[in-house]
Short mmCIF file of C-alpha atoms and ligand atoms in Angstrom, two decimals:
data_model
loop_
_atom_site.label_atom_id
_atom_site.label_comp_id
_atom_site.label_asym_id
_atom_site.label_seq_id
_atom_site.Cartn_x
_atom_site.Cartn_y
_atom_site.Cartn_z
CA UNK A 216 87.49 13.10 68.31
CA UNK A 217 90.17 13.34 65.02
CA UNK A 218 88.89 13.68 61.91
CA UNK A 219 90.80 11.83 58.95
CA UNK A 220 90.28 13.74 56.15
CA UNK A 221 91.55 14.70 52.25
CA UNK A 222 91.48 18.32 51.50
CA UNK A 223 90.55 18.39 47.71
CA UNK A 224 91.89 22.12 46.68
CA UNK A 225 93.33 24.96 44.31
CA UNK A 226 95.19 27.15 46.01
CA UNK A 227 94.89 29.85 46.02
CA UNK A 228 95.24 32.64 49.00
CA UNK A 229 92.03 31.56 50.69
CA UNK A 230 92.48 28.09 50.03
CA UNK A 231 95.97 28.40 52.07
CA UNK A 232 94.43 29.49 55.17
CA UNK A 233 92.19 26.66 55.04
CA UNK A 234 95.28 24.41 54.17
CA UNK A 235 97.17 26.14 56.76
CA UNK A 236 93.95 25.29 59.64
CA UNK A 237 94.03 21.71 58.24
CA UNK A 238 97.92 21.02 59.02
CA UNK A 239 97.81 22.30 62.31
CA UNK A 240 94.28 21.24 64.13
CA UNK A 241 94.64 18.32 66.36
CA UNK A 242 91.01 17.61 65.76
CA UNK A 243 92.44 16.89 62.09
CA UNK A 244 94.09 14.05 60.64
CA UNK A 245 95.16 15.27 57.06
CA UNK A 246 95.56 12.44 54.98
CA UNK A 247 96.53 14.49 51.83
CA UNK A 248 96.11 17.13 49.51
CA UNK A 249 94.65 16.79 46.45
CA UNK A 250 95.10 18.97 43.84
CA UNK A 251 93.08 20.44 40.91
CA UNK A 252 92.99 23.71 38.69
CA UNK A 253 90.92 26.66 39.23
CA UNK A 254 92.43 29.55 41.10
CA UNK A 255 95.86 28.45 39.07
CA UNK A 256 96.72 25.48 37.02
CA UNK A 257 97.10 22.15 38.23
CA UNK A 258 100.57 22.15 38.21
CA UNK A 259 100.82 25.15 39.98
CA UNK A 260 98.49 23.86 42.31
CA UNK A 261 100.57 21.24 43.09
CA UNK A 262 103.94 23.42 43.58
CA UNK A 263 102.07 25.32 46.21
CA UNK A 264 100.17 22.86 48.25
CA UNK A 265 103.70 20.84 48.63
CA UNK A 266 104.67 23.90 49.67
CA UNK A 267 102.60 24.85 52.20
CA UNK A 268 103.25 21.63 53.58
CA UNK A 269 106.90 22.10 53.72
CA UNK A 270 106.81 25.21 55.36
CA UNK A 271 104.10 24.31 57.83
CA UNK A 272 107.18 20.86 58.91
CA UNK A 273 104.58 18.64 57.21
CA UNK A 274 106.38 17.17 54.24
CA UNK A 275 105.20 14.02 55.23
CA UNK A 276 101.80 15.02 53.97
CA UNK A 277 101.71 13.26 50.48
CA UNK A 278 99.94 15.59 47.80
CA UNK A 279 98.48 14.37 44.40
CA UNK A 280 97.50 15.80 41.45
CA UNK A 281 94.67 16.18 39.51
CA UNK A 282 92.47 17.69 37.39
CA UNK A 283 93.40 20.06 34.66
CA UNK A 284 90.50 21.19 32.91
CA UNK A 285 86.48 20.72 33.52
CA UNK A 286 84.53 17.88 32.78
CA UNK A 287 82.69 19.10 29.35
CA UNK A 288 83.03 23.32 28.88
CA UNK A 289 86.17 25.18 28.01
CA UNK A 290 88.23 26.23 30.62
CA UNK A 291 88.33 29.84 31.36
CA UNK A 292 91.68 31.55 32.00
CA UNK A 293 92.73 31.59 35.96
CA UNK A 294 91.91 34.46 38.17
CA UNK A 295 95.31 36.14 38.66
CA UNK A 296 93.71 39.70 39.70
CA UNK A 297 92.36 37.70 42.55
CA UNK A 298 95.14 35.18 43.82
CA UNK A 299 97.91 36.44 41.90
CA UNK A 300 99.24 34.51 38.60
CA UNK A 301 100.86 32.17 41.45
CA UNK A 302 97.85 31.78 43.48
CA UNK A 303 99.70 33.34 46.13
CA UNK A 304 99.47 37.21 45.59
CA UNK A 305 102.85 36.98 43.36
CA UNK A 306 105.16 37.11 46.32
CA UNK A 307 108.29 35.64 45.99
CA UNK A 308 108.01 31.74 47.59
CA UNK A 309 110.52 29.33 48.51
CA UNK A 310 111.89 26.45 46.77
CA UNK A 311 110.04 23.20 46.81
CA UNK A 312 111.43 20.42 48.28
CA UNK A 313 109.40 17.56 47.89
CA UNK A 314 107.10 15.60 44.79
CA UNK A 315 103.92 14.61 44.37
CA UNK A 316 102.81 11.25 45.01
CA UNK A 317 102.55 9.72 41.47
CA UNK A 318 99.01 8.37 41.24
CA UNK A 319 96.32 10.77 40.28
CA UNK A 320 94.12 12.80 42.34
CA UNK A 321 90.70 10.54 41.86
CA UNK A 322 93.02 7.53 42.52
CA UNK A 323 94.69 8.59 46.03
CA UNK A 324 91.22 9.79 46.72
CA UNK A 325 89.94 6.07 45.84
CA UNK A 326 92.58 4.15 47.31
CA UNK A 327 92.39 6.54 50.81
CA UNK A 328 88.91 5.95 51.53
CA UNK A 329 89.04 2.50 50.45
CA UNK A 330 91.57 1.88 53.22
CA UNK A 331 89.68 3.51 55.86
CA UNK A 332 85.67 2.40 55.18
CA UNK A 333 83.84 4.58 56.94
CA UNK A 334 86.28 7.19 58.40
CA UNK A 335 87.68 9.34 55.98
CA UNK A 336 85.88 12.79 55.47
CA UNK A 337 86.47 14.03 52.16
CA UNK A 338 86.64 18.08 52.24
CA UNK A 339 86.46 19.28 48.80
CA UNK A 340 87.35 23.35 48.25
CA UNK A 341 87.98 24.11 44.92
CA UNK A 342 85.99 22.88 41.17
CA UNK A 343 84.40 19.57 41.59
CA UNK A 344 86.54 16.92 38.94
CA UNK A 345 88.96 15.01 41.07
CA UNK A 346 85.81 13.71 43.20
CA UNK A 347 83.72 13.22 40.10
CA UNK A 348 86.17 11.09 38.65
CA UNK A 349 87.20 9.15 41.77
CA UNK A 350 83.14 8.47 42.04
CA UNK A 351 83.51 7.03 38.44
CA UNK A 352 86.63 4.79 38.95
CA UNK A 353 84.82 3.40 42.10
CA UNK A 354 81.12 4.15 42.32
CA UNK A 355 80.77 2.38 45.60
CA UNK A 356 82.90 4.82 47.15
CA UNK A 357 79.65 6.81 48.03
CA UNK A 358 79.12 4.01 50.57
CA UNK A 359 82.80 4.27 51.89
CA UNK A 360 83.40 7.80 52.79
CA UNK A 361 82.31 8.77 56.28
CA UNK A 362 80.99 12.38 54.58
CA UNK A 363 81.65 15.37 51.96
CA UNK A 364 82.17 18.82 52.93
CA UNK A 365 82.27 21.06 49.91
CA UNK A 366 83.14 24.68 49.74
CA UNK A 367 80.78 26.07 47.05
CA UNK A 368 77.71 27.20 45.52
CA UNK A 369 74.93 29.74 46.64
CA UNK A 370 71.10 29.05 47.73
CA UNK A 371 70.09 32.56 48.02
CA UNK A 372 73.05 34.64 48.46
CA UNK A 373 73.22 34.81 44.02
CA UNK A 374 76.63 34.03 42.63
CA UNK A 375 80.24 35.69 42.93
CA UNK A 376 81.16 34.88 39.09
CA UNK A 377 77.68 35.20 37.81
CA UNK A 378 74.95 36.50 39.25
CA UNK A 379 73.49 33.24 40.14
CA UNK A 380 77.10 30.75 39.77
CA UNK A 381 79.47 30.51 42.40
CA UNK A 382 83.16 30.11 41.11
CA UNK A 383 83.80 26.31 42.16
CA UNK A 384 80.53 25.07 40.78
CA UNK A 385 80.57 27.28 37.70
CA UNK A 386 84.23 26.35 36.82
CA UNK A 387 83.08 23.09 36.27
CA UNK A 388 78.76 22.12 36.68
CA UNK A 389 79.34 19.14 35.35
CA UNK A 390 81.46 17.51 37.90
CA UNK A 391 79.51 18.97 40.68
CA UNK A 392 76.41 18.27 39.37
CA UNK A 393 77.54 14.32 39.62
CA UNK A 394 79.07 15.16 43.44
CA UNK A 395 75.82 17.25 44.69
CA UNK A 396 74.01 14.58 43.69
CA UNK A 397 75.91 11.44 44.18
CA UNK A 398 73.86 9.95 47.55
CA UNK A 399 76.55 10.16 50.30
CA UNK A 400 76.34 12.27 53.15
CA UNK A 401 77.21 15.48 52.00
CA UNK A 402 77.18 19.86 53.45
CA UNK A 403 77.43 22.30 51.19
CA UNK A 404 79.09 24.98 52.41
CA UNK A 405 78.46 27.87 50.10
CA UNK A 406 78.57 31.63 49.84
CA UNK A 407 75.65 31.76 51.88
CA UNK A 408 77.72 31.08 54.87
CA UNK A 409 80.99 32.37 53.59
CA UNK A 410 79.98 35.75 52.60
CA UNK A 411 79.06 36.31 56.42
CA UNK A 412 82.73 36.08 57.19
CA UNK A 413 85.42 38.60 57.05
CA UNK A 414 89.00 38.16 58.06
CA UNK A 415 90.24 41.30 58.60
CA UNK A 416 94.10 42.37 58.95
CA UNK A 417 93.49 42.76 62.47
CA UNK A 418 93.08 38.57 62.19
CA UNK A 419 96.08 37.96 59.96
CA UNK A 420 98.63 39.84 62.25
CA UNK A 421 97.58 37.38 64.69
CA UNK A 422 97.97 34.17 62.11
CA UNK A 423 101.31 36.28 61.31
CA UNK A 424 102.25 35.93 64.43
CA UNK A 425 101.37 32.24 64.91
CA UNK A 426 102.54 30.48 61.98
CA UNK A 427 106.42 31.03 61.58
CA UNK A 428 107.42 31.10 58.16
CA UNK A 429 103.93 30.00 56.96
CA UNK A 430 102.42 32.63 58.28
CA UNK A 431 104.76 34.99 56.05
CA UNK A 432 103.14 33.25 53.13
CA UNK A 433 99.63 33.87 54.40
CA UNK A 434 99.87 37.19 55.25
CA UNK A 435 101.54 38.08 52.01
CA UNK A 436 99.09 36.58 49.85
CA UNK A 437 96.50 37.67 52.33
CA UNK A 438 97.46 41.43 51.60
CA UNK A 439 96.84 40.49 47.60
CA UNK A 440 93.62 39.59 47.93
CA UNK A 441 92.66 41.99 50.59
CA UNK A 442 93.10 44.71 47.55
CA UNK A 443 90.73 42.69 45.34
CA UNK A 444 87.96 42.90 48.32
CA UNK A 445 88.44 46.50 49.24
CA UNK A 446 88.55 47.03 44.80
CA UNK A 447 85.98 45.33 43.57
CA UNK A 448 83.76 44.46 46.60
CA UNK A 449 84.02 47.42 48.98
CA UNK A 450 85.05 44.68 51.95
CA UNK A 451 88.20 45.61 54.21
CA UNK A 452 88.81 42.14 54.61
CA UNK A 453 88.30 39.23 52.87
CA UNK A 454 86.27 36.20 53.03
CA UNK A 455 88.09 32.99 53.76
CA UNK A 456 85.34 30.96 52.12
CA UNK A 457 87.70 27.61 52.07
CA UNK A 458 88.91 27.67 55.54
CA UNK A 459 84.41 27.54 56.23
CA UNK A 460 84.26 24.02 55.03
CA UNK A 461 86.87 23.12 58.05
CA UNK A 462 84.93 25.74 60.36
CA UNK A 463 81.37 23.57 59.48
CA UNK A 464 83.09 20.00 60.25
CA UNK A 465 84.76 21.21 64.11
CA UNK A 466 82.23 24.14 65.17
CA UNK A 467 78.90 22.98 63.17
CA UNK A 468 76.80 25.19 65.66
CA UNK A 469 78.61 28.17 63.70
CA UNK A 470 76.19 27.40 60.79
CA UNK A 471 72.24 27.33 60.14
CA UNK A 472 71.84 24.31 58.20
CA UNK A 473 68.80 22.99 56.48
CA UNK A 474 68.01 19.89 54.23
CA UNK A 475 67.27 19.79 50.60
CA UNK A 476 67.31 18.65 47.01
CA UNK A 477 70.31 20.39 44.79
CA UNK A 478 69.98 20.54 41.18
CA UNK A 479 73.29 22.23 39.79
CA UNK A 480 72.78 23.93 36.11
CA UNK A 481 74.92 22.74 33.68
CA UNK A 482 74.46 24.75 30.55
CA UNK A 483 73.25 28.23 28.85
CA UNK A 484 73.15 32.03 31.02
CA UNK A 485 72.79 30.00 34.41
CA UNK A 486 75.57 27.55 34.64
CA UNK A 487 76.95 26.72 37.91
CA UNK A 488 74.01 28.35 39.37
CA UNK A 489 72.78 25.33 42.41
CA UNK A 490 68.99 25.16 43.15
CA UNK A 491 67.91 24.41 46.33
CA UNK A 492 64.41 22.28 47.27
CA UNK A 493 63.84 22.42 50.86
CA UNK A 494 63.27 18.88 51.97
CA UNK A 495 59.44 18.15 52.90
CA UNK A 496 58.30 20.83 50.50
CA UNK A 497 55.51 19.79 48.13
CA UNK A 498 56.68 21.78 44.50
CA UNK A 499 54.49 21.93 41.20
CA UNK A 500 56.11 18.80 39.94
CA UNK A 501 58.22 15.60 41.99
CA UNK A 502 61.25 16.59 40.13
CA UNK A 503 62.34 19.14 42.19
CA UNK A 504 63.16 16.27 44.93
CA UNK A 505 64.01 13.58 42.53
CA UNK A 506 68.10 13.91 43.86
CA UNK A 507 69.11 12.93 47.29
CA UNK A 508 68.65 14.86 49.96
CA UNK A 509 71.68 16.88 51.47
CA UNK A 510 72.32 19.96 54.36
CA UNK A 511 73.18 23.16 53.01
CA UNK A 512 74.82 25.95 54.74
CA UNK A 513 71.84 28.70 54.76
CA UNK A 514 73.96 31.40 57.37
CA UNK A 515 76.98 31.23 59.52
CA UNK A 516 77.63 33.17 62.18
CA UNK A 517 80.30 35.02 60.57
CA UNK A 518 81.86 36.71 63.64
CA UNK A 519 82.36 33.54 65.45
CA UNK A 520 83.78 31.69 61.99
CA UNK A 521 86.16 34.52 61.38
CA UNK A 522 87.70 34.59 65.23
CA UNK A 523 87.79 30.62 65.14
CA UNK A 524 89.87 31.01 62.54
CA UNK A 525 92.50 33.14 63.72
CA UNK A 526 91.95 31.50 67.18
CA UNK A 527 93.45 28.22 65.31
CA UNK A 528 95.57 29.71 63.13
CA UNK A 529 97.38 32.13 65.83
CA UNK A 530 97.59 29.40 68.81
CA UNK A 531 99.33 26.24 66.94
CA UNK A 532 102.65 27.52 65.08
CA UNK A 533 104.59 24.81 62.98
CA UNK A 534 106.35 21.94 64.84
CA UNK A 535 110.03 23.31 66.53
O1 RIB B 5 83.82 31.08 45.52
C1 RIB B 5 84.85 30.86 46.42
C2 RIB B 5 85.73 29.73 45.96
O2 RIB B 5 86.30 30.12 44.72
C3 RIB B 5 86.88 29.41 46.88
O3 RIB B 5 87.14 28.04 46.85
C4 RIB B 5 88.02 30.21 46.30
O4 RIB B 5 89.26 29.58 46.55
C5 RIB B 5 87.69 30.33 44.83
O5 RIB B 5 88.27 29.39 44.07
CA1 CA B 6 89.39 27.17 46.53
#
């Protein structure tokens, strides 16, 4: 079976692998990219998922832009020591070729599902406010999208920007407090899962080797963020949390799922931080389940992710 879906991102190195997996699978039908700030600006964003595109021979791939900013806080300043000021470890890139489609992010997302009722899968990798505000120009959309993959959070694994806030929830609660809790099918892949997974350089050679002129890119940026693992975290590796969310959709028997009730925390110490009700479970007050019930990623077999990764990335090079 193909899935048609739009890869909501901010790339970012690890978003590129997952980019990368999402141009190439033939399980995948990519739709488009949409864009939004986080591990760069929007605008960069935008330069490097058209891009990736190009260099993967899938120009055709229309890319829009979106957010800029979160919902309600202040923005805080992108993390260069971890992607590079250019979201790809600062190597030197190639010119783009193409543009970006000219509608906005939330309106490609609108007008994609809305043409497809029931199909499209929306994968969502980066902060939260191109779906947020797609859910408020159409509302019904929650009934149109097949389901919502999204790359963030943490139910017990504490937080990689906080100790309790993941970065794509805590660069913007707001928004993902309106996605987690929308009502539409949704899997929240989060560091619980992800932080089970290392890539290690053993893996990139291999996607190197597999991805032609792409691959360059990836294992460039790749080598960039491997020093921010083996600095700051002690991993020789790094975790390719974005490239997960793709992982969950084809090889769901990777993952240990359960259901639950999310509450994301919007303001004061714990912001970004996303609490987790198991379904079924009786708590001191009803308010605990009061939002709809979702799966959450509780473990991944991290091994198994990590290989299926380079599996993908090194078999399928870039059209001849
Ligand atoms: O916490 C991991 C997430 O934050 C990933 O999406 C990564 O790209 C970073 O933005
Ligand atoms: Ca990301």
């Amino acid at each position: 079976m193909r899935h048609p879906i739009l890869f909501d991102t901010d790339p970012g190195v690890d978003d590129a692998q997952a980019i990368a997996i999402a141009l190439c699978h033939p399980e995948l039908e990519l739709l488009g990219l949409t864009t939004t700030y986080g591990n760069v600006d929007v605008e960069v964003a935008t330069h490097n998922a058209l891009l990736l595109a190009q260099l993967a021979g899938r120009a055709d791939v229309p890319v829009a832009q979106g957010a800029a900013a979160p919902l309600v806080k202040t923005r805080h300043p992108p993390p260069a020591h971890i992607h590079g000021a250019n979201g790809l470890g600062d190597i030197a890139l190639p010119e783009v070729q193409g543009k970006a489609d000219p509608r906005s992010a939330a309106q490609f997302i609108v007008d994609t599902v809305n043409a497809r009722p029931g199909e499209v899968t929306l994968v969502a990798v980066g902060p939260l406010g191109n779906l947020a505000a797609a859910l408020q120009l159409d509302p019904s959309l929650t009934e149109r999208v097949k389901q919502v993959v999204i790359m963030g959070g943490s139910i017990r694994e504490g937080g990689n920007v906080t100790p309790v806030a993941e970065a794509n929830m805590f660069n913007d609660p707001h928004a993902a407090s309106r996605v987690l809790t929308a009502g539409w099918p949704l899997t929240l892949v989060g560091l619980d899962a992800t932080h089970r997974c290392v890539l290690t350089a053993e893996h990139m050679a291999r996607i190197a080797a597999g991805q032609g002129d792409l691959g360059q890119v990836l294992a460039g940026s790749y080598a960039f963020y491997r020093d921010f693992y083996r600095e700051f975290l002690d991993i020789d590796g790094c975790c390719p949390h974005d490239s997960c969310a793709l992982a969950w959709l084809l090889r769901p028997e990777l993952f240990t799922t359960a259901r639950g009730h999310l509450t994301v925390v919007t303001e004061g110490d714990a912001e970004g931080q996303t609490l987790f009700a198991p379904a079924g479970r009786a708590f001191i007050e009803p308010r605990w389940a009061r939002t709809p019930a979702i799966t959450a990623c509780l473990n991944a077999d991290g091994p198994g992710v990590s290989d299926w990764i380079a599996d993908v990335l090194a078999g399928a090079g870039p059209p001849a």
